[in-house]
Short mmCIF file of C-alpha atoms and ligand atoms in Angstrom, two decimals:
data_model
loop_
_atom_site.label_atom_id
_atom_site.label_comp_id
_atom_site.label_asym_id
_atom_site.label_seq_id
_atom_site.Cartn_x
_atom_site.Cartn_y
_atom_site.Cartn_z
CA MET A 141 158.21 0.72 86.63
CA THR A 142 160.60 1.51 83.76
CA LEU A 143 164.20 0.49 84.04
CA ASN A 144 166.94 3.00 84.86
CA ILE A 145 169.82 2.53 82.46
CA SER A 146 173.47 3.47 82.78
CA VAL A 147 175.98 3.48 79.94
CA ILE A 148 179.64 3.20 80.94
CA GLY A 149 181.88 4.74 78.29
CA THR A 150 180.33 7.45 76.11
CA GLY A 151 182.39 7.31 72.91
CA TYR A 152 180.97 6.48 69.47
CA LEU A 153 179.15 3.43 70.75
CA GLY A 154 178.18 4.59 74.26
CA ALA A 155 176.96 8.10 73.43
CA THR A 156 174.78 6.65 70.69
CA HIS A 157 173.44 3.89 72.90
CA ALA A 158 172.70 6.31 75.74
CA ALA A 159 170.81 8.76 73.52
CA CYS A 160 168.85 5.98 71.83
CA MET A 161 167.88 4.39 75.15
CA ALA A 162 166.53 7.82 76.20
CA GLU A 163 164.68 8.05 72.90
CA LEU A 164 163.08 4.69 73.71
CA GLY A 165 161.72 6.20 76.93
CA PHE A 166 164.25 5.14 79.57
CA ASP A 167 165.98 7.40 82.06
CA VAL A 168 169.66 7.17 81.20
CA LEU A 169 172.92 8.06 82.92
CA GLY A 170 176.09 8.16 80.80
CA VAL A 171 179.40 7.66 82.62
CA ASP A 172 182.86 8.38 81.25
CA VAL A 173 186.34 8.92 82.70
CA ASP A 174 186.99 11.76 80.23
CA PRO A 175 185.78 14.94 82.00
CA GLU A 176 185.81 17.00 78.78
CA LYS A 177 183.50 14.50 77.10
CA ILE A 178 181.17 14.55 80.10
CA ASP A 179 181.10 18.37 80.14
CA ALA A 180 180.31 18.57 76.43
CA LEU A 181 177.63 15.88 76.56
CA SER A 182 176.06 17.46 79.67
CA ARG A 183 175.71 20.70 77.70
CA GLY A 184 173.95 18.68 75.00
CA GLU A 185 176.97 18.82 72.69
CA LEU A 186 178.42 15.84 70.89
CA PRO A 187 182.24 15.83 70.86
CA PHE A 188 182.39 13.90 67.57
CA HIS A 189 180.53 13.70 64.28
CA GLU A 190 177.60 11.33 63.85
CA PRO A 191 174.57 12.30 61.75
CA GLY A 192 171.36 12.74 63.76
CA LEU A 193 173.03 12.12 67.12
CA PRO A 194 173.57 15.75 68.27
CA GLU A 195 169.85 16.39 67.87
CA LEU A 196 168.99 13.31 69.93
CA ILE A 197 171.48 14.13 72.69
CA ARG A 198 170.19 17.71 72.94
CA LYS A 199 166.56 16.56 72.90
CA HIS A 200 167.03 14.22 75.84
CA VAL A 201 169.43 16.37 77.86
CA ASP A 202 166.70 19.02 77.58
CA SER A 203 163.93 16.55 78.46
CA GLY A 204 165.92 15.52 81.56
CA ARG A 205 165.87 11.87 80.51
CA LEU A 206 169.59 11.82 79.68
CA ARG A 207 172.32 12.85 82.12
CA PHE A 208 176.07 12.40 82.22
CA THR A 209 178.56 12.02 85.04
CA ALA A 210 182.18 11.11 85.71
CA GLU A 211 181.15 9.31 88.93
CA VAL A 212 180.46 5.64 88.37
CA SER A 213 179.07 5.39 91.92
CA GLU A 214 176.04 7.41 90.75
CA ALA A 215 175.31 4.66 88.27
CA GLY A 216 175.93 1.91 90.80
CA SER A 217 173.31 3.18 93.21
CA TRP A 218 170.73 4.14 90.59
CA ALA A 219 170.61 1.97 87.46
CA ASP A 220 168.92 -1.39 86.98
CA VAL A 221 170.83 -2.17 83.80
CA HIS A 222 174.41 -1.07 83.09
CA PHE A 223 175.79 -1.20 79.55
CA ILE A 224 179.59 -1.43 79.31
CA CYS A 225 180.60 0.45 76.14
CA VAL A 226 184.28 1.26 76.73
CA GLY A 227 186.99 0.81 74.09
CA THR A 228 188.86 -2.41 73.32
CA PRO A 229 191.68 -1.06 71.12
CA GLN A 230 194.59 -3.04 69.75
CA VAL A 231 197.12 -3.56 72.53
CA LYS A 232 200.23 -1.39 72.20
CA GLY A 233 203.11 -3.38 70.73
CA GLY A 234 200.90 -6.40 69.94
CA THR A 235 197.91 -7.61 67.97
CA GLY A 236 195.49 -8.69 70.70
CA ALA A 237 192.69 -6.62 72.23
CA ASP A 238 193.56 -4.35 75.12
CA LEU A 239 191.03 -5.33 77.79
CA THR A 240 192.32 -2.90 80.41
CA TYR A 241 189.35 -0.56 79.95
CA VAL A 242 186.67 -3.26 79.97
CA ASP A 243 188.22 -4.90 83.04
CA ALA A 244 188.61 -1.61 84.92
CA ALA A 245 185.13 -0.37 83.99
CA THR A 246 183.48 -3.64 85.06
CA ALA A 247 185.43 -3.94 88.31
CA GLY A 248 184.83 -0.27 89.21
CA LEU A 249 181.16 -0.52 88.42
CA VAL A 250 180.52 -3.73 90.37
CA GLU A 251 182.29 -2.27 93.39
CA SER A 252 179.85 0.65 93.33
CA ILE A 253 176.64 -1.35 92.76
CA THR A 254 174.26 -1.15 95.72
CA LYS A 255 171.08 -2.61 94.19
CA ASP A 256 170.04 -5.67 92.19
CA SER A 257 171.07 -5.10 88.59
CA LEU A 258 172.28 -6.53 85.31
CA VAL A 259 175.67 -5.63 83.82
CA VAL A 260 175.61 -5.93 80.02
CA GLY A 261 178.81 -5.90 77.97
CA LYS A 262 178.49 -4.29 74.55
CA SER A 263 182.16 -3.76 73.73
CA THR A 264 183.74 -6.13 71.21
CA VAL A 265 185.81 -8.63 73.19
CA PRO A 266 187.80 -11.83 72.65
CA VAL A 267 185.91 -15.06 73.29
CA GLY A 268 186.15 -16.04 76.94
CA THR A 269 185.98 -12.49 78.29
CA ALA A 270 182.31 -12.61 79.29
CA ALA A 271 182.71 -15.87 81.22
CA ARG A 272 185.73 -14.41 83.04
CA LEU A 273 183.93 -11.15 83.85
CA SER A 274 180.83 -13.04 84.91
CA ARG A 275 182.95 -14.80 87.55
CA LEU A 276 184.44 -11.45 88.57
CA VAL A 277 180.95 -10.01 89.04
CA ALA A 278 179.83 -13.01 91.09
CA GLU A 279 182.94 -12.86 93.29
CA THR A 280 183.05 -9.10 93.90
CA LYS A 281 179.40 -8.00 94.12
CA LYS A 282 178.15 -7.03 97.55
CA ASP A 283 176.71 -9.91 99.57
CA GLY A 284 172.98 -10.30 99.29
CA LEU A 285 172.70 -8.46 95.98
CA ASN A 286 171.52 -10.08 92.79
CA VAL A 287 174.01 -8.83 90.18
CA SER A 288 174.87 -10.77 87.03
CA LEU A 289 176.43 -10.27 83.60
CA ALA A 290 175.19 -10.61 80.03
CA TRP A 291 176.84 -9.93 76.67
CA ASN A 292 175.04 -8.03 73.93
CA PRO A 293 177.44 -7.20 71.07
CA GLU A 294 176.82 -4.10 69.00
CA PHE A 295 176.66 -3.99 65.21
CA LEU A 296 176.06 -0.28 64.58
CA ARG A 297 177.80 1.39 61.65
CA GLU A 298 179.32 4.83 62.18
CA GLY A 299 177.46 7.24 59.92
CA PHE A 300 174.21 5.30 60.55
CA ALA A 301 174.64 4.74 64.27
CA VAL A 302 171.30 6.17 65.42
CA GLU A 303 169.27 4.30 62.83
CA ASP A 304 171.17 1.06 63.50
CA THR A 305 170.61 1.37 67.26
CA LEU A 306 166.94 2.27 67.09
CA ARG A 307 166.20 -0.21 64.32
CA PRO A 308 168.82 -2.97 64.53
CA ASP A 309 168.73 -5.77 61.94
CA ARG A 310 169.15 -8.31 64.75
CA LEU A 311 169.75 -8.44 68.47
CA VAL A 312 172.17 -10.94 69.97
CA VAL A 313 172.23 -11.60 73.68
CA GLY A 314 174.41 -14.02 75.58
CA THR A 315 173.02 -14.60 79.04
CA GLY A 316 173.47 -16.95 81.95
CA SER A 317 169.78 -17.16 82.90
CA GLU A 318 166.25 -16.69 81.63
CA ALA A 319 165.76 -13.89 84.15
CA ASP A 320 168.63 -11.91 82.62
CA GLU A 321 167.28 -12.51 79.14
CA ALA A 322 163.88 -11.24 80.30
CA VAL A 323 165.47 -7.97 81.46
CA LEU A 324 167.07 -7.50 78.04
CA ARG A 325 163.77 -8.29 76.34
CA GLU A 326 162.28 -5.43 78.34
CA VAL A 327 165.08 -3.06 77.27
CA TYR A 328 164.60 -3.99 73.61
CA ALA A 329 160.80 -4.35 73.74
CA GLU A 330 160.24 -1.81 70.98
CA ALA A 331 162.52 -3.56 68.49
CA LEU A 332 161.04 -6.92 69.47
CA GLY A 333 157.58 -5.50 68.79
CA ARG A 334 158.75 -4.99 65.21
CA GLU A 335 159.80 -8.64 65.05
CA THR A 336 163.49 -7.86 65.01
CA PRO A 337 165.32 -11.22 65.06
CA TRP A 338 166.28 -12.03 68.64
CA ILE A 339 169.19 -14.40 69.07
CA SER A 340 169.45 -15.64 72.61
CA THR A 341 172.58 -17.65 73.17
CA ASP A 342 175.57 -18.36 75.40
CA PHE A 343 178.43 -15.94 76.14
CA GLU A 344 180.85 -17.52 73.68
CA THR A 345 178.50 -17.40 70.71
CA ALA A 346 177.52 -13.79 71.49
CA GLU A 347 181.17 -12.74 71.59
CA LEU A 348 182.04 -14.68 68.45
CA VAL A 349 179.07 -13.45 66.39
CA LYS A 350 180.47 -9.94 66.48
CA VAL A 351 184.01 -10.79 65.41
CA ALA A 352 182.75 -13.33 62.86
CA ALA A 353 180.64 -10.59 61.24
CA ASN A 354 183.62 -8.24 61.07
CA ALA A 355 185.94 -10.96 59.81
CA PHE A 356 183.45 -11.78 57.06
CA LEU A 357 183.13 -8.15 55.98
CA ALA A 358 186.91 -7.66 55.99
CA THR A 359 187.28 -10.83 53.93
CA LYS A 360 184.80 -9.60 51.35
CA ILE A 361 186.68 -6.33 50.91
CA SER A 362 190.06 -8.00 50.68
CA PHE A 363 188.65 -10.63 48.33
CA ILE A 364 187.76 -8.02 45.72
CA ASN A 365 191.00 -6.16 46.38
CA ALA A 366 192.97 -9.35 45.73
CA PHE A 367 191.29 -9.45 42.31
CA ALA A 368 192.11 -5.76 41.94
CA GLU A 369 195.77 -6.72 42.25
CA VAL A 370 195.25 -9.05 39.30
CA THR A 371 193.25 -6.70 37.09
CA GLU A 372 195.66 -3.84 37.57
CA ASN A 373 198.33 -6.11 36.10
CA VAL A 374 196.54 -8.04 33.39
CA GLY A 375 193.84 -5.51 32.48
CA GLY A 376 190.11 -5.83 33.02
CA ASN A 377 187.61 -3.80 34.95
CA ILE A 378 187.36 -4.60 38.66
CA THR A 379 184.06 -2.73 39.09
CA THR A 380 182.42 -4.67 36.28
CA LEU A 381 183.77 -7.87 37.81
CA ALA A 382 182.27 -6.93 41.22
CA ASP A 383 178.93 -6.04 39.61
CA ALA A 384 178.85 -9.32 37.74
CA ILE A 385 179.56 -11.57 40.72
CA GLY A 386 177.38 -9.39 42.96
CA PHE A 387 174.27 -10.25 40.95
CA ASP A 388 174.55 -13.73 42.40
CA THR A 389 172.40 -13.39 45.51
CA ARG A 390 174.60 -15.92 47.31
CA ILE A 391 177.44 -13.40 46.95
CA GLY A 392 175.73 -9.97 46.94
CA ARG A 393 177.24 -6.68 45.76
CA LYS A 394 177.78 -4.98 49.16
CA PHE A 395 181.34 -4.72 50.48
CA LEU A 396 182.74 -5.59 47.06
CA ASN A 397 184.08 -2.15 46.21
CA ALA A 398 187.74 -2.36 45.28
CA GLY A 399 189.87 0.53 46.48
CA VAL A 400 192.20 1.57 49.22
CA GLY A 401 190.69 -0.94 51.65
CA PHE A 402 189.13 -0.98 55.06
CA GLY A 403 190.13 0.84 58.24
CA GLY A 404 188.50 2.38 61.28
CA GLY A 405 188.32 1.59 64.96
CA CYS A 406 186.81 -1.89 64.44
CA LEU A 407 187.59 -4.10 61.44
CA PRO A 408 191.41 -4.02 61.49
CA LYS A 409 191.80 -4.45 65.25
CA ASP A 410 188.99 -6.98 65.46
CA ILE A 411 190.48 -9.37 62.89
CA ARG A 412 193.89 -9.09 64.58
CA ALA A 413 192.41 -9.68 68.04
CA LEU A 414 190.49 -12.69 66.74
CA GLN A 415 193.63 -14.24 65.28
CA THR A 416 195.51 -13.55 68.49
CA ARG A 417 192.80 -15.05 70.64
CA VAL A 418 192.47 -18.26 68.65
CA GLY A 419 196.28 -18.46 68.73
CA GLU A 420 196.16 -18.36 72.53
CA LEU A 421 193.67 -21.19 72.36
CA GLY A 422 196.05 -23.25 70.20
CA LEU A 423 193.89 -22.82 67.09
CA ASP A 424 196.13 -20.56 65.00
CA HIS A 425 195.37 -22.46 61.79
CA SER A 426 191.63 -21.70 61.97
CA MET A 427 191.99 -17.97 61.47
CA LYS A 428 195.32 -17.95 59.59
CA PHE A 429 193.57 -16.67 56.46
CA LEU A 430 192.83 -13.41 58.28
CA ASP A 431 196.53 -12.61 58.22
CA GLU A 432 196.34 -12.62 54.41
CA ILE A 433 193.14 -10.52 54.54
CA ASP A 434 195.04 -7.95 56.62
CA GLN A 435 198.08 -8.02 54.32
CA ILE A 436 196.00 -7.57 51.15
CA ASN A 437 194.30 -4.64 52.83
CA LEU A 438 197.53 -2.95 53.88
CA ARG A 439 199.07 -3.46 50.41
CA ARG A 440 196.27 -1.33 48.95
CA ARG A 441 197.51 1.70 50.89
CA LYS A 442 201.00 1.19 49.49
CA LYS A 443 199.54 0.79 46.02
CA ALA A 444 197.72 4.13 46.27
CA VAL A 445 200.99 5.80 47.22
CA ALA A 446 202.82 3.99 44.41
CA ARG A 447 200.26 5.33 41.93
CA ALA A 448 201.07 8.91 42.96
CA PHE A 449 204.76 8.14 42.45
CA GLU A 450 204.03 6.67 39.00
CA LEU A 451 201.98 9.70 37.99
CA LEU A 452 204.88 11.95 38.97
CA ASP A 453 207.56 9.80 37.31
CA GLN A 454 208.86 8.91 40.79
CA ASP A 455 209.74 12.57 41.41
CA ILE A 456 207.50 13.33 44.37
CA VAL A 457 209.61 15.60 46.60
CA GLY A 458 208.06 19.02 46.97
CA LYS A 459 205.14 18.18 44.66
CA LYS A 460 201.73 19.27 45.85
CA ILE A 461 199.33 16.35 46.27
CA ALA A 462 195.72 16.97 47.29
CA VAL A 463 194.37 14.16 49.48
CA LEU A 464 190.57 14.23 49.57
CA GLY A 465 189.13 12.33 52.50
CA ILE A 466 191.02 11.11 55.54
CA THR A 467 188.23 9.64 57.68
CA PHE A 468 188.02 5.86 57.40
CA LYS A 469 184.60 6.23 55.80
CA PRO A 470 182.19 9.04 54.89
CA LEU A 471 179.74 10.55 57.41
CA SER A 472 182.17 10.14 60.29
CA ASP A 473 185.04 12.12 61.80
CA ASP A 474 186.74 8.89 62.90
CA VAL A 475 190.33 8.63 61.63
CA ARG A 476 191.33 5.52 63.58
CA ASP A 477 193.44 3.31 61.29
CA SER A 478 192.16 5.28 58.31
CA PRO A 479 193.51 4.28 54.89
CA GLY A 480 193.29 7.84 53.56
CA LEU A 481 195.19 9.29 56.49
CA ASP A 482 197.81 6.57 56.23
CA VAL A 483 198.26 7.34 52.53
CA ALA A 484 198.56 11.09 53.26
CA ALA A 485 201.19 10.44 55.95
CA ARG A 486 203.17 8.13 53.66
CA LEU A 487 203.16 10.75 50.89
CA TYR A 488 204.26 13.41 53.37
CA ASN A 489 207.05 11.19 54.68
CA ALA A 490 208.19 10.64 51.10
CA GLY A 491 208.63 14.42 50.74
CA ALA A 492 205.40 15.46 49.04
CA ASP A 493 203.67 18.72 49.89
CA VAL A 494 200.40 17.17 51.08
CA ALA A 495 197.19 19.22 51.23
CA VAL A 496 194.53 17.34 53.15
CA PHE A 497 190.86 18.15 53.04
CA ASP A 498 188.09 16.19 54.73
CA PRO A 499 184.59 17.52 55.48
CA GLU A 500 184.79 16.32 59.12
CA GLY A 501 188.06 14.58 59.83
CA ASN A 502 190.74 17.30 59.77
CA PRO A 503 190.73 18.11 63.53
CA ASN A 504 191.06 14.46 64.59
CA ALA A 505 193.68 13.80 61.93
CA ALA A 506 195.68 16.84 63.03
CA LYS A 507 195.92 15.35 66.53
CA ARG A 508 197.49 12.19 65.07
CA TYR A 509 199.63 13.71 62.31
CA PRO A 510 200.09 17.40 63.15
CA ARG A 511 202.62 18.00 60.38
CA LEU A 512 200.38 17.29 57.40
CA GLY A 513 199.02 20.34 55.57
CA TYR A 514 195.36 20.61 56.52
CA VAL A 515 193.16 22.99 54.52
CA ASP A 516 189.59 24.13 55.01
CA SER A 517 188.19 23.59 51.56
CA LEU A 518 188.37 21.37 48.54
CA THR A 519 189.39 24.36 46.44
CA GLU A 520 192.37 25.10 48.67
CA ALA A 521 193.40 21.47 48.56
CA VAL A 522 193.38 21.12 44.80
CA LYS A 523 194.69 24.58 43.94
CA ASP A 524 198.00 24.15 42.07
CA ALA A 525 198.07 20.45 42.91
CA GLU A 526 200.20 18.17 40.75
CA VAL A 527 198.10 15.15 41.72
CA VAL A 528 194.60 14.89 43.18
CA MET A 529 193.84 11.76 45.14
CA LEU A 530 190.36 10.68 46.31
CA THR A 531 190.76 8.46 49.37
CA THR A 532 187.36 8.58 51.14
CA GLU A 533 184.13 8.50 49.16
CA TRP A 534 182.32 11.50 50.68
CA LYS A 535 179.37 12.43 48.51
CA GLU A 536 180.86 15.82 47.59
CA PHE A 537 183.93 14.04 46.23
CA LYS A 538 181.84 11.48 44.37
CA ALA A 539 180.01 14.38 42.70
CA LEU A 540 183.23 15.98 41.37
CA THR A 541 183.47 16.61 37.65
CA PRO A 542 186.54 17.61 35.62
CA ALA A 543 185.03 21.09 35.17
CA ASP A 544 185.22 21.62 38.95
CA LEU A 545 188.99 21.13 38.97
CA ASN A 546 190.29 21.89 35.46
CA ASP A 547 191.18 25.52 36.16
CA LEU A 548 192.49 24.99 39.67
CA VAL A 549 195.09 22.24 39.45
CA ALA A 550 198.67 22.61 38.19
CA SER A 551 198.47 19.26 36.37
CA LYS A 552 195.52 17.09 35.46
CA ARG A 553 196.52 13.92 37.27
CA PHE A 554 194.07 11.95 39.40
CA VAL A 555 194.18 8.84 41.60
CA ASP A 556 190.65 7.64 42.34
CA ALA A 557 191.55 5.29 45.18
CA ARG A 558 187.89 4.39 45.78
CA ASN A 559 186.75 3.70 42.21
CA VAL A 560 183.82 6.08 42.45
CA LEU A 561 184.33 8.43 39.49
CA ASP A 562 183.70 7.90 35.80
CA ALA A 563 187.11 7.30 34.24
CA LYS A 564 185.93 8.01 30.68
CA GLU A 565 184.58 11.42 31.67
CA TRP A 566 187.90 12.46 33.22
CA GLU A 567 190.04 11.03 30.46
CA SER A 568 188.06 12.78 27.79
CA ALA A 569 188.58 16.05 29.70
CA GLY A 570 192.34 15.56 29.33
CA TRP A 571 193.14 14.05 32.71
CA THR A 572 195.63 11.30 33.36
CA PHE A 573 193.13 9.39 35.43
CA THR A 574 193.93 6.23 37.38
CA GLN A 575 191.94 3.95 39.63
CA LEU A 576 193.05 1.19 41.95
CA GLY A 577 192.30 -2.14 40.32
CA ARG A 578 192.81 -0.68 36.88
CA LYS A 579 195.94 -1.14 34.79
CA PHE A 580 198.01 2.04 34.52
CA GLU A 581 200.42 2.29 31.65
CA GLY A 582 201.80 5.75 32.28
P1 NAD B 663 185.61 5.15 71.92
O1 NAD B 663 187.07 5.18 72.12
O2 NAD B 663 184.95 6.15 71.02
O3 NAD B 663 184.85 5.23 73.33
C1 NAD B 663 185.27 4.57 74.47
C2 NAD B 663 184.95 5.47 75.66
O4 NAD B 663 185.15 4.75 76.88
C3 NAD B 663 185.83 6.72 75.77
O5 NAD B 663 185.02 7.87 75.83
C4 NAD B 663 186.62 6.50 77.06
O6 NAD B 663 186.94 7.72 77.72
C5 NAD B 663 185.65 5.65 77.84
N1 NAD B 663 186.23 4.90 78.97
C6 NAD B 663 187.41 4.22 79.04
N2 NAD B 663 187.55 3.65 80.24
C7 NAD B 663 186.44 3.94 80.96
C8 NAD B 663 185.99 3.63 82.28
N3 NAD B 663 186.70 2.85 83.08
N4 NAD B 663 184.81 4.12 82.67
C9 NAD B 663 184.06 4.90 81.86
N5 NAD B 663 184.43 5.23 80.61
C10 NAD B 663 185.60 4.76 80.16
O7 NAD B 663 185.28 3.67 71.38
P2 NAD B 663 184.01 3.17 70.53
O8 NAD B 663 184.26 3.33 69.08
O9 NAD B 663 182.79 3.75 71.12
O10 NAD B 663 184.07 1.60 70.82
C11 NAD B 663 183.71 1.05 72.08
C12 NAD B 663 183.55 -0.45 71.90
O11 NAD B 663 182.48 -0.71 71.01
C13 NAD B 663 184.76 -1.16 71.30
O12 NAD B 663 184.88 -2.43 71.86
C14 NAD B 663 184.39 -1.27 69.83
O13 NAD B 663 185.06 -2.32 69.18
C15 NAD B 663 182.90 -1.53 69.93
N6 NAD B 663 182.10 -1.13 68.78
C16 NAD B 663 182.31 0.08 68.20
C17 NAD B 663 181.56 0.43 67.09
C18 NAD B 663 181.81 1.74 66.35
O14 NAD B 663 181.31 1.88 65.24
N7 NAD B 663 182.56 2.68 66.92
C19 NAD B 663 180.57 -0.45 66.58
C20 NAD B 663 180.36 -1.65 67.24
C21 NAD B 663 181.14 -2.01 68.33
#
């Protein structure tokens, strides 16, 4: 008999996981407290942008293998395995993780469980959470039922979420028993059949693997951006430097692109939550370096804004600046803690006339910063602009040539805040062209 699977929380992670579990052949029930999300998903519509996912949702809503509900009790009486995929955002007014949603989702679910089942946490949580929730499950489950908890952190990348879920590069499971591990082996049988590395461990390691991976990636980005701070003062080419060290296979070239830094709903809040958690454990010194990683990252946003000021001789008020790209990365509509959006807001607050264009992110950005000038096309954004700024490396922006913009802009001034265009090409077309990590002499 195949397992029935429920997915609690159907945001970026949960909707993807639910659709992919259906694709793997399971019957799946997605649960969310947001009725609009449930309505959209039940119609086979995805309320956010993720390549390939709308097709998968529609396919399995149509096949009947994927259903959605706002009633967690439906999941409790039906599923054999429940994946907890709710958010763990940065706590308001602090730096730790807000565990309200994970706690409420787990408690509400366990209360409704009426059959033997396994609760599997996928959300990114501070070390110690799984052990605490495991005790909660044991203490609050109905008498006579066999209900336990496992932790199975998720490593998917937005923009590649379907591929990463169906073909993960590794699977990490923290379980309290061999029986629970066996259930997860059944869930992931297809990936295991392809010899996907399977890391079976304790709760603490499973929780820490996820934040360690994100801390490492954040460190790599801030490492190259720290060198960018040097090269933009002393001269030198930060991209050449990254290429050169990246050839060393111990280092590798990925995540060494200097620019306006990292953002999104994971890396920034995860490194802050990790620092906060180890601080609670009396180990502040161990993760102290992450504070510097965060600071380097945030300085890049200020630097991008400063470049616009420099290009305009500090006279920014009323000047039209086109900001291209305000999602935290391409192929997503996610604007959580997005560097590009932050830069646009800072320019607006400094008095600039900001014209924002993003292929997918404008609606989400408008909810956060309604006052920015959002436009529907690249042409509208750059028309009569005094400065053009590239803040997210969407492929259509990476493909830009001077000829595309020469006749549209008011002044040929460019800030390539992602280091993705060919400086020589733009300079020889008469542009004052600057990149982060590159010295600018005005
Ligand atoms: P999200 O905000 O997109 O989705 C969270 C969903 O949970 C929302 O739809 C919300 O309505 C729902 N929810 C909240 N409380 C609930 C409850 N009690 N019952 C049912 N639903 C509830 O967040 P996300 O980006 O999907 O992230 C979820 C978790 O996954 C976080 O811990 C995040 O760090 C982790 N994660 C995210 C990604 C990613 O790329 N987005 C990758 C790996 C891990």
